[in-house]
Short mmCIF file of C-alpha atoms and ligand atoms in Angstrom, two decimals:
data_model
loop_
_atom_site.label_atom_id
_atom_site.label_comp_id
_atom_site.label_asym_id
_atom_site.label_seq_id
_atom_site.Cartn_x
_atom_site.Cartn_y
_atom_site.Cartn_z
CA UNK P 28 49.11 55.87 -10.03
CA UNK P 29 45.40 56.38 -11.56
CA UNK P 30 43.35 52.19 -11.06
CA UNK P 31 44.15 50.90 -14.89
CA UNK P 32 41.01 49.83 -14.44
CA UNK P 33 38.97 52.68 -13.16
CA UNK P 34 38.78 54.78 -16.45
CA UNK P 35 38.46 51.45 -18.88
CA UNK P 36 36.37 49.14 -17.59
CA UNK P 37 33.68 50.71 -16.00
CA UNK P 38 31.74 53.54 -17.68
CA UNK P 39 29.33 56.56 -16.18
CA UNK P 40 25.44 55.56 -16.59
CA UNK P 41 24.99 55.58 -20.22
CA UNK P 42 21.74 58.02 -21.99
CA UNK P 43 18.23 55.75 -20.49
CA UNK P 44 17.78 53.66 -24.08
CA UNK P 45 21.95 53.13 -24.86
CA UNK P 46 23.38 49.82 -24.14
CA UNK P 47 25.72 49.41 -21.57
CA UNK P 48 29.28 48.41 -22.08
CA UNK P 49 32.34 47.05 -19.25
CA UNK P 50 32.37 45.48 -16.68
CA UNK P 51 30.99 46.50 -13.10
CA UNK P 52 31.89 45.49 -9.82
CA UNK P 53 28.71 45.18 -7.58
CA UNK P 54 29.63 42.49 -4.49
CA UNK P 55 31.69 40.99 -3.03
CA UNK P 56 32.12 37.08 -3.40
CA UNK P 57 31.62 36.84 0.21
CA UNK P 58 28.03 39.01 0.02
CA UNK P 59 26.69 36.41 -2.16
CA UNK P 60 24.65 33.33 -1.35
CA UNK P 61 21.68 31.87 -2.16
CA UNK P 62 19.33 34.88 -0.98
CA UNK P 63 18.88 36.81 -3.95
CA UNK P 64 21.22 40.52 -3.19
CA UNK P 65 20.16 43.54 -5.09
CA UNK P 66 22.81 45.14 -6.79
CA UNK P 67 23.25 47.77 -9.20
CA UNK P 68 25.24 48.04 -13.06
CA UNK P 69 25.14 50.32 -15.75
CA UNK P 70 22.22 51.86 -14.16
CA UNK P 71 19.85 48.73 -14.75
CA UNK P 72 19.02 46.31 -11.80
CA UNK P 73 20.45 42.76 -11.70
CA UNK P 74 20.10 40.72 -8.97
CA UNK P 75 23.16 38.40 -7.95
CA UNK P 76 23.06 34.60 -6.26
CA UNK P 77 24.79 31.13 -5.95
CA UNK P 78 21.28 28.82 -7.00
CA UNK P 79 23.12 26.24 -4.37
CA UNK P 80 26.43 27.12 -1.58
CA UNK P 81 28.94 27.46 -3.40
CA UNK P 82 27.83 27.17 -6.76
CA UNK P 83 28.89 30.21 -9.42
CA UNK P 84 27.69 33.18 -9.36
CA UNK P 85 24.26 33.80 -11.27
CA UNK P 86 22.29 37.57 -11.87
CA UNK P 87 19.22 38.00 -13.60
CA UNK P 88 16.99 41.10 -13.96
CA UNK P 89 15.47 42.71 -11.51
CA UNK P 90 11.34 41.82 -11.29
CA UNK P 91 9.04 38.32 -12.08
CA UNK P 92 8.18 39.05 -15.85
CA UNK P 93 4.58 37.38 -14.68
CA UNK P 94 3.32 40.43 -12.02
CA UNK P 95 6.62 42.26 -11.69
CA UNK P 96 7.60 40.33 -8.26
CA UNK P 97 10.93 42.14 -6.59
CA UNK P 98 13.20 39.42 -6.65
CA UNK P 99 15.16 40.14 -4.25
CA UNK P 100 12.63 37.98 -2.52
CA UNK P 101 12.38 34.87 -3.85
CA UNK P 102 13.62 31.74 -2.73
CA UNK P 103 16.32 28.53 -4.41
CA UNK P 104 14.35 25.45 -4.57
CA UNK P 105 16.12 22.72 -6.03
CA UNK P 106 18.88 24.70 -8.09
CA UNK P 107 16.24 27.17 -8.99
CA UNK P 108 14.95 30.57 -8.69
CA UNK P 109 11.04 30.84 -7.00
CA UNK P 110 8.95 33.68 -7.71
CA UNK P 111 7.28 34.06 -4.13
CA UNK P 112 4.23 35.13 -6.03
CA UNK P 113 2.99 31.73 -7.79
CA UNK P 114 6.03 29.81 -8.06
CA UNK P 115 7.51 30.49 -11.73
CA UNK P 116 10.99 28.38 -11.35
CA UNK P 117 14.03 29.64 -12.72
CA UNK P 118 17.19 28.62 -14.44
CA UNK P 119 21.34 29.91 -13.77
CA UNK P 120 20.68 30.80 -17.68
CA UNK P 121 16.65 33.62 -16.79
CA UNK P 122 14.99 30.91 -18.64
CA UNK P 123 12.01 30.04 -17.20
CA UNK P 124 10.92 26.06 -16.33
CA UNK P 125 7.60 25.68 -14.63
CA UNK P 126 4.76 28.04 -14.18
CA UNK P 127 2.74 25.51 -11.85
CA UNK P 128 0.07 26.72 -13.31
CA UNK P 129 0.30 25.28 -16.55
CA UNK P 130 0.08 21.74 -14.72
CA UNK P 131 2.86 19.35 -15.08
CA UNK P 132 2.70 19.24 -18.98
CA UNK P 133 2.38 23.18 -19.48
CA UNK P 134 5.23 25.56 -21.23
CA UNK P 135 6.36 28.86 -20.18
CA UNK P 136 6.82 30.86 -23.02
CA UNK P 137 9.78 32.30 -24.67
CA UNK P 138 9.14 35.80 -22.59
CA UNK P 139 8.67 33.94 -19.46
CA UNK P 140 12.09 33.81 -19.18
CA UNK P 141 14.13 37.06 -17.25
CA UNK P 142 17.29 38.53 -19.35
CA UNK P 143 19.68 39.02 -17.57
CA UNK P 144 23.21 40.72 -18.19
CA UNK P 145 25.56 39.76 -21.26
CA UNK P 146 28.09 38.25 -18.44
CA UNK P 147 29.34 38.05 -14.86
CA UNK P 148 32.98 37.20 -13.51
CA UNK P 149 33.78 36.49 -10.45
CA UNK P 150 37.27 37.69 -9.95
CA UNK P 151 39.04 38.79 -6.92
CA UNK P 152 36.84 38.22 -4.21
CA UNK P 153 34.85 40.23 -6.33
CA UNK P 154 31.48 39.87 -8.29
CA UNK P 155 31.22 42.00 -11.66
CA UNK P 156 28.85 41.97 -14.43
CA UNK P 157 28.62 43.27 -18.15
CA UNK P 158 25.72 44.24 -19.15
CA UNK P 159 26.18 44.34 -22.87
CA UNK P 160 28.31 42.12 -25.14
CA UNK P 161 32.35 44.43 -24.09
CA UNK P 162 35.04 43.99 -26.04
CA UNK P 163 37.28 43.19 -22.54
CA UNK P 164 36.07 39.58 -22.03
CA UNK P 165 37.32 39.42 -18.45
CA UNK P 166 36.83 41.76 -16.15
CA UNK P 167 39.43 44.11 -14.92
CA UNK P 168 42.23 43.28 -12.23
CA UNK P 169 41.71 45.44 -9.20
CA UNK P 170 45.12 44.57 -8.46
CA UNK P 171 44.89 46.55 -5.26
CA UNK P 172 42.26 49.11 -5.67
CA UNK P 173 38.81 48.09 -3.82
CA UNK P 174 36.13 48.69 -6.44
CA UNK P 175 33.62 50.84 -5.32
CA UNK P 176 29.42 49.22 -5.98
CA UNK P 177 26.45 51.41 -7.67
CA UNK P 178 23.96 51.95 -5.80
CA UNK P 179 20.79 50.60 -6.52
CA UNK P 180 19.54 51.31 -8.54
CA UNK P 181 14.72 51.43 -8.97
CA UNK P 182 13.74 48.67 -10.70
CA UNK P 183 12.02 49.33 -13.45
CA UNK P 184 8.38 51.25 -13.82
CA UNK P 185 5.67 49.40 -16.19
CA UNK P 186 5.83 51.28 -19.77
CA UNK P 187 1.62 52.07 -19.18
CA UNK P 188 -0.28 54.05 -16.86
CA UNK P 189 -0.96 52.22 -12.78
CA UNK P 190 -3.72 52.55 -11.17
CA UNK P 191 -2.68 53.62 -7.93
CA UNK P 192 -4.48 54.38 -4.39
CA UNK P 193 -5.00 58.13 -5.30
CA UNK P 194 -5.61 58.02 -9.00
CA UNK P 195 -8.60 61.33 -8.98
CA UNK P 196 -10.85 58.44 -11.17
CA UNK P 197 -10.99 56.98 -7.27
CA UNK P 198 -13.28 60.03 -6.37
CA UNK P 199 -15.89 58.92 -8.35
CA UNK P 200 -16.75 55.91 -6.52
CA UNK P 201 -18.01 53.86 -2.77
CA UNK P 202 -15.38 53.55 -0.94
CA UNK P 203 -15.84 51.44 2.68
CA UNK P 204 -14.83 54.21 5.34
CA UNK P 205 -15.63 52.62 8.23
CA UNK P 206 -17.04 49.36 9.99
CA UNK P 207 -20.93 50.36 11.39
CA UNK P 208 -19.55 49.37 15.31
CA UNK P 209 -16.81 51.77 15.05
CA UNK P 210 -19.52 54.78 14.92
CA UNK P 211 -21.71 55.35 17.59
CA UNK P 212 -24.78 57.63 18.48
CA UNK P 213 -23.94 60.67 18.38
CA UNK P 214 -20.21 60.03 17.83
CA UNK P 215 -17.70 60.44 14.93
CA UNK P 216 -14.82 59.03 13.30
CA UNK P 217 -11.59 59.91 11.76
CA UNK P 218 -10.70 58.37 8.16
CA UNK P 219 -8.10 58.50 5.19
CA UNK P 220 -9.65 58.42 2.29
CA UNK P 221 -7.88 59.19 -1.65
CA UNK P 222 -5.02 60.82 0.27
CA UNK P 223 -7.72 63.25 2.90
CA UNK P 224 -8.59 62.89 6.28
CA UNK P 225 -12.63 62.52 6.80
CA UNK P 226 -15.18 63.43 9.79
CA UNK P 227 -17.91 61.21 9.95
CA UNK P 228 -20.50 61.77 12.18
CA UNK P 229 -23.55 60.05 12.69
CA UNK P 230 -26.65 61.97 14.79
CA UNK P 231 -30.13 60.55 14.96
CA UNK P 232 -29.45 57.25 12.66
CA UNK P 233 -28.45 60.13 9.96
CA UNK P 234 -24.79 60.36 8.14
CA UNK P 235 -22.90 63.38 7.13
CA UNK P 236 -19.17 63.88 6.34
CA UNK P 237 -16.58 66.40 6.41
CA UNK P 238 -15.34 67.17 4.55
CA UNK P 239 -18.94 67.39 2.34
CA UNK P 240 -18.82 63.97 -0.18
CA UNK P 241 -21.73 63.31 -2.71
CA UNK P 242 -23.05 60.89 -0.54
CA UNK P 243 -22.72 58.22 2.76
CA UNK P 244 -24.24 55.48 4.19
CA UNK P 245 -24.05 52.08 6.20
CA UNK P 246 -24.09 49.36 3.72
CA UNK P 247 -22.79 45.55 4.44
CA UNK P 248 -21.88 46.60 9.11
CA UNK P 249 -19.35 49.37 6.78
CA UNK P 250 -19.74 53.57 6.94
CA UNK P 251 -18.90 54.05 3.26
CA UNK P 252 -17.91 57.66 1.40
CA UNK P 253 -18.61 58.57 -2.18
CA UNK P 254 -16.38 61.80 -2.19
CA UNK P 255 -17.70 62.20 -6.38
CA UNK P 256 -21.00 61.21 -8.60
CA UNK P 257 -20.16 57.06 -8.00
CA UNK P 258 -20.64 56.14 -11.38
CA UNK P 259 -19.50 52.52 -10.03
CA UNK P 260 -21.77 49.07 -9.92
CA UNK P 261 -23.02 48.01 -6.24
CA UNK P 262 -21.94 44.65 -4.92
CA UNK P 263 -24.51 42.53 -4.24
CA UNK P 264 -24.26 39.88 -1.34
CA UNK P 265 -27.37 37.54 -0.91
CA UNK P 266 -25.23 35.77 1.44
CA UNK P 267 -26.63 38.71 4.37
CA UNK P 268 -30.23 37.44 3.47
CA UNK P 269 -29.32 33.67 4.05
CA UNK P 270 -30.89 32.67 7.33
CA UNK P 271 -28.50 29.29 7.57
CA UNK P 272 -25.31 32.31 7.22
CA UNK P 273 -23.18 33.51 10.17
CA UNK P 274 -21.85 36.17 9.08
CA UNK P 275 -17.85 37.67 11.28
CA UNK P 276 -15.90 40.50 10.73
CA UNK P 277 -12.56 40.01 10.76
CA UNK P 278 -10.26 43.21 13.04
CA UNK P 279 -9.91 45.55 10.03
CA UNK P 280 -5.66 44.58 9.08
CA UNK P 281 -3.88 47.78 7.12
CA UNK P 282 -0.84 47.17 4.45
CA UNK P 283 1.52 49.34 2.71
CA UNK P 284 -0.13 47.73 -0.65
CA UNK P 285 -2.19 50.29 -3.12
CA UNK P 286 -6.19 48.55 -2.78
CA UNK P 287 -5.57 47.42 -6.53
CA UNK P 288 -2.95 44.74 -6.46
CA UNK P 289 -4.42 44.03 -2.72
CA UNK P 290 -7.63 43.35 -5.43
CA UNK P 291 -5.65 41.03 -7.94
CA UNK P 292 -4.37 39.03 -4.91
CA UNK P 293 -7.20 38.42 -3.39
CA UNK P 294 -8.61 37.58 -7.14
CA UNK P 295 -6.13 34.71 -8.20
CA UNK P 296 -6.17 31.86 -7.48
CA UNK P 297 -2.61 30.63 -8.37
CA UNK P 298 -1.14 31.75 -6.32
CA UNK P 299 -2.57 29.22 -3.37
CA UNK P 300 -0.86 26.32 -3.71
CA UNK P 301 2.71 28.20 -3.21
CA UNK P 302 1.61 31.49 -0.58
CA UNK P 303 -1.45 28.79 1.80
CA UNK P 304 0.30 25.33 1.82
CA UNK P 305 -1.71 22.82 2.52
CA UNK P 306 -5.30 24.14 1.03
CA UNK P 307 -7.40 21.02 1.07
CA UNK P 308 -8.04 20.87 -2.97
CA UNK P 309 -7.32 19.67 -6.22
CA UNK P 310 -6.20 22.75 -6.95
CA UNK P 311 -6.99 24.60 -11.18
CA UNK P 312 -6.47 27.21 -11.05
CA UNK P 313 -8.47 28.19 -14.14
CA UNK P 314 -11.55 29.98 -14.06
CA UNK P 315 -14.40 30.72 -16.64
CA UNK P 316 -14.58 33.98 -16.96
CA UNK P 317 -18.09 36.94 -17.29
CA UNK P 318 -17.77 39.80 -17.86
CA UNK P 319 -20.35 42.01 -16.39
CA UNK P 320 -21.40 45.71 -15.78
CA UNK P 321 -18.93 47.66 -13.05
CA UNK P 322 -17.00 43.70 -13.13
CA UNK P 323 -17.07 39.77 -13.66
CA UNK P 324 -17.19 37.18 -12.41
CA UNK P 325 -15.54 33.82 -11.82
CA UNK P 326 -16.18 30.72 -11.71
CA UNK P 327 -13.41 27.08 -10.13
CA UNK P 328 -14.44 23.69 -10.00
CA UNK P 329 -11.57 21.37 -8.51
CA UNK P 330 -12.11 18.35 -5.76
CA UNK P 331 -11.95 18.47 -2.49
CA UNK P 332 -8.85 16.16 -0.13
CA UNK P 333 -12.51 14.57 0.24
CA UNK P 334 -13.19 13.37 -3.09
CA UNK P 335 -15.85 16.13 -3.04
CA UNK P 336 -16.46 19.45 -6.38
CA UNK P 337 -15.70 22.46 -5.09
CA UNK P 338 -17.30 25.86 -6.96
CA UNK P 339 -15.46 28.94 -5.97
CA UNK P 340 -16.98 31.63 -7.47
CA UNK P 341 -15.99 35.25 -7.35
CA UNK P 342 -17.28 38.48 -7.56
CA UNK P 343 -15.83 41.91 -8.62
CA UNK P 344 -17.12 44.79 -8.54
CA UNK P 345 -14.69 48.52 -9.10
CA UNK P 346 -13.41 49.62 -7.98
CA UNK P 347 -11.80 47.19 -5.03
CA UNK P 348 -14.68 45.32 -3.83
CA UNK P 349 -14.90 41.17 -3.82
CA UNK P 350 -17.03 38.69 -2.79
CA UNK P 351 -15.63 34.80 -3.04
CA UNK P 352 -17.78 32.20 -2.23
CA UNK P 353 -16.37 28.55 -1.87
CA UNK P 354 -19.44 26.25 -2.07
CA UNK P 355 -19.01 22.62 -1.28
CA UNK P 356 -21.54 20.61 -3.40
CA UNK P 357 -24.26 17.96 -3.34
CA UNK P 358 -23.11 19.28 1.54
CA UNK P 359 -24.99 22.37 0.83
CA UNK P 360 -22.16 23.95 2.95
CA UNK P 361 -20.90 27.55 1.98
CA UNK P 362 -18.31 29.66 3.26
CA UNK P 363 -18.06 33.18 2.05
CA UNK P 364 -15.38 36.03 2.29
CA UNK P 365 -15.78 39.64 1.20
CA UNK P 366 -13.50 41.65 1.44
CA UNK P 367 -13.61 45.50 0.50
CA UNK P 368 -10.87 47.26 0.73
CA UNK P 369 -10.24 50.97 1.91
CA UNK P 370 -7.92 53.20 -0.44
CA UNK P 371 -6.46 55.47 1.96
CA UNK P 372 -3.43 56.79 0.15
CA UNK P 373 -0.67 56.10 -1.44
CA UNK P 374 1.10 53.32 0.22
CA UNK P 375 -1.93 52.34 2.77
CA UNK P 376 -5.17 50.33 2.06
CA UNK P 377 -7.60 49.46 5.31
CA UNK P 378 -8.72 45.34 4.57
CA UNK P 379 -11.98 44.35 4.85
CA UNK P 380 -13.40 41.04 5.83
CA UNK P 381 -16.50 39.39 6.34
CA UNK P 382 -17.19 35.62 6.63
CA UNK P 383 -20.26 33.90 6.26
CA UNK P 384 -20.08 29.98 6.88
CA UNK P 385 -23.10 27.82 5.99
CA UNK P 386 -22.80 24.52 7.68
CA UNK P 387 -24.03 21.10 6.45
CA UNK P 388 -27.70 20.72 5.63
CA UNK P 389 -28.73 19.47 8.27
CA UNK P 390 -26.28 20.51 11.34
CA UNK P 391 -25.13 24.30 12.40
CA UNK P 392 -22.08 26.02 13.71
CA UNK P 393 -20.74 26.24 16.89
CA UNK P 394 -19.36 29.44 17.99
CA UNK P 395 -15.94 27.59 18.01
CA UNK P 396 -16.12 26.59 14.44
CA UNK P 397 -17.37 30.02 13.90
CA UNK P 398 -13.45 30.93 15.78
CA UNK P 399 -11.69 28.32 13.89
CA UNK P 400 -12.99 29.77 10.88
CA UNK P 401 -11.92 33.18 11.72
CA UNK P 402 -8.76 32.80 12.55
CA UNK P 403 -8.61 30.73 9.31
CA UNK P 404 -9.03 33.34 7.60
CA UNK P 405 -7.09 35.92 9.97
CA UNK P 406 -4.09 33.36 9.30
CA UNK P 407 -5.00 33.44 5.78
CA UNK P 408 -5.16 37.05 5.18
CA UNK P 409 -2.55 37.69 6.92
CA UNK P 410 0.16 35.97 4.49
CA UNK P 411 -1.60 37.49 1.28
CA UNK P 412 -0.43 41.07 3.85
CA UNK P 413 2.91 40.04 4.14
CA UNK P 414 3.15 39.36 0.39
CA UNK P 415 2.00 42.28 -0.79
CA UNK P 416 4.27 44.36 1.43
CA UNK P 417 6.82 42.85 -0.53
CA UNK P 418 5.41 43.86 -3.78
CA UNK P 419 7.03 47.49 -4.19
CA UNK P 420 3.97 47.90 -6.42
CA UNK P 421 3.08 51.60 -6.73
CA UNK P 422 -0.44 50.54 -7.91
CA UNK P 423 -2.10 48.13 -10.79
CA UNK P 424 -1.02 48.33 -14.64
CA UNK P 425 -3.39 48.21 -16.89
CA UNK P 426 -1.73 48.31 -20.07
CA UNK P 427 -1.81 44.08 -20.80
CA UNK P 428 1.34 44.09 -21.97
CA UNK P 429 3.58 45.23 -18.90
CA UNK P 430 2.89 43.09 -17.41
CA UNK P 431 2.47 38.39 -18.59
CA UNK P 432 -0.08 37.47 -18.08
CA UNK P 433 -1.24 33.60 -18.40
CA UNK P 434 -4.12 31.33 -18.76
CA UNK P 435 -4.62 31.03 -14.53
CA UNK P 436 -4.64 34.44 -14.10
CA UNK P 437 -8.26 35.15 -16.50
CA UNK P 438 -9.76 37.25 -13.29
CA UNK P 439 -7.07 39.08 -13.01
CA UNK P 440 -7.32 40.70 -16.48
CA UNK P 441 -10.85 41.27 -15.94
CA UNK P 442 -9.92 43.21 -13.24
CA UNK P 443 -7.17 44.70 -15.15
CA UNK P 444 -9.76 45.81 -17.88
CA UNK P 445 -12.74 47.04 -15.43
CA UNK P 446 -10.49 48.77 -14.30
CA UNK P 447 -9.26 50.02 -16.70
CA UNK P 448 -12.46 51.27 -17.88
CA UNK P 449 -13.48 53.03 -14.76
CA UNK P 450 -10.11 54.80 -15.01
CA UNK P 451 -10.34 55.64 -18.80
CA UNK P 452 -14.17 57.72 -17.58
CA UNK P 453 -12.78 60.36 -16.47
CA UNK P 454 -13.94 62.19 -14.12
CA UNK P 455 -17.74 63.07 -13.79
CA UNK P 456 -19.20 66.57 -12.89
CA UNK P 457 -18.99 66.84 -9.31
CA UNK P 458 -23.55 67.33 -8.19
CA UNK P 459 -22.67 67.83 -4.77
S1 FES R 524 5.65 34.27 -10.23
FE1 FES R 524 6.10 35.93 -9.88
S2 FES R 524 4.74 36.80 -9.91
FE2 FES R 524 3.67 35.83 -10.83
FE1 FE2 R 525 -4.02 34.35 -0.36
#
């Protein structure tokens, strides 16, 4: 005999834009704990979890509305769902109840709420979701039949354009492809850039690329290629000529995340207390941002654990060049990190990071000081890259309403504007 519920309760996935009515079995009750479980119901992606061990099941939309992070990576903190990137917290109804960067008195905007299904129920050892209002107020009894959950659907993608690593506009910029030290006199290196393999030779001090590029140069200790006539503005690095600054490269790293979201992460201050707990500052996430030709500069001032003032200045130049300098005001000490990104393939970015360290006035850095700073910066980079690997991003959304921006996001909003302008300028006529 046909099961009574298979036909009446479950409907085929509705056409795009149409509501999915009916009840959908999504997981066995025993599978659902305090770790979010991605599921699908009526073609919609959700996560299901319990906000306390043994509590009833909560079902929420599968992405954080802020930066579209998959909530499969969320954790439960004090009975709330916490996004791993900036620590926004959501209650059992999906209401956003805390945005740490707004401060203790801040009120999350209604758009920060997650949407959930119309109803979620546990019956006969199964969790059922009704994405939309449905005439049957309870899921059907399954009798002897074993429900079949549908495959987990892909997460919804942004409606507007997304800047990925293979965007054609990126040909019109300089990109790092190797550490200068990786390319010896008389030798060559192979590098991936914008989905192609390039071989760079060094002969008698001169560089050339195969296939031919508009230009190949050595700058800031890196080898750079401009595949076509570049229209980016160079990043100034005053530290490189400061006799008091000592510099050290971190080992180059690689990420499956595209360069746009990585640049956004390196520019972002609001994730620091969540992703790098223990940072020694009273965290001030909101920056003053000044748009500039080919990029922007943002400045934040906060109080360090020692009580002094600390100013952080972050400079972005399109497409993926960042210089982040922190000055301990009144002491002369400073620390700058360059992040220079190589968009290799759709799902691969090489990350070059260089530290410049300036000791407090009247003191000098020992090799141990430099080694400790490099080890610390490397640990911070590793935490950032672990987070980035879970973003599930195909690129940086360029349409403002595809994400939800709060005041702490102003440097990231400027980054998106710069890159939207860069991408919209269209290809120049190739001259090489
Ligand atoms: S809090 Fe979720 S992406 Fe920012
Ligand atoms: Fe970070």
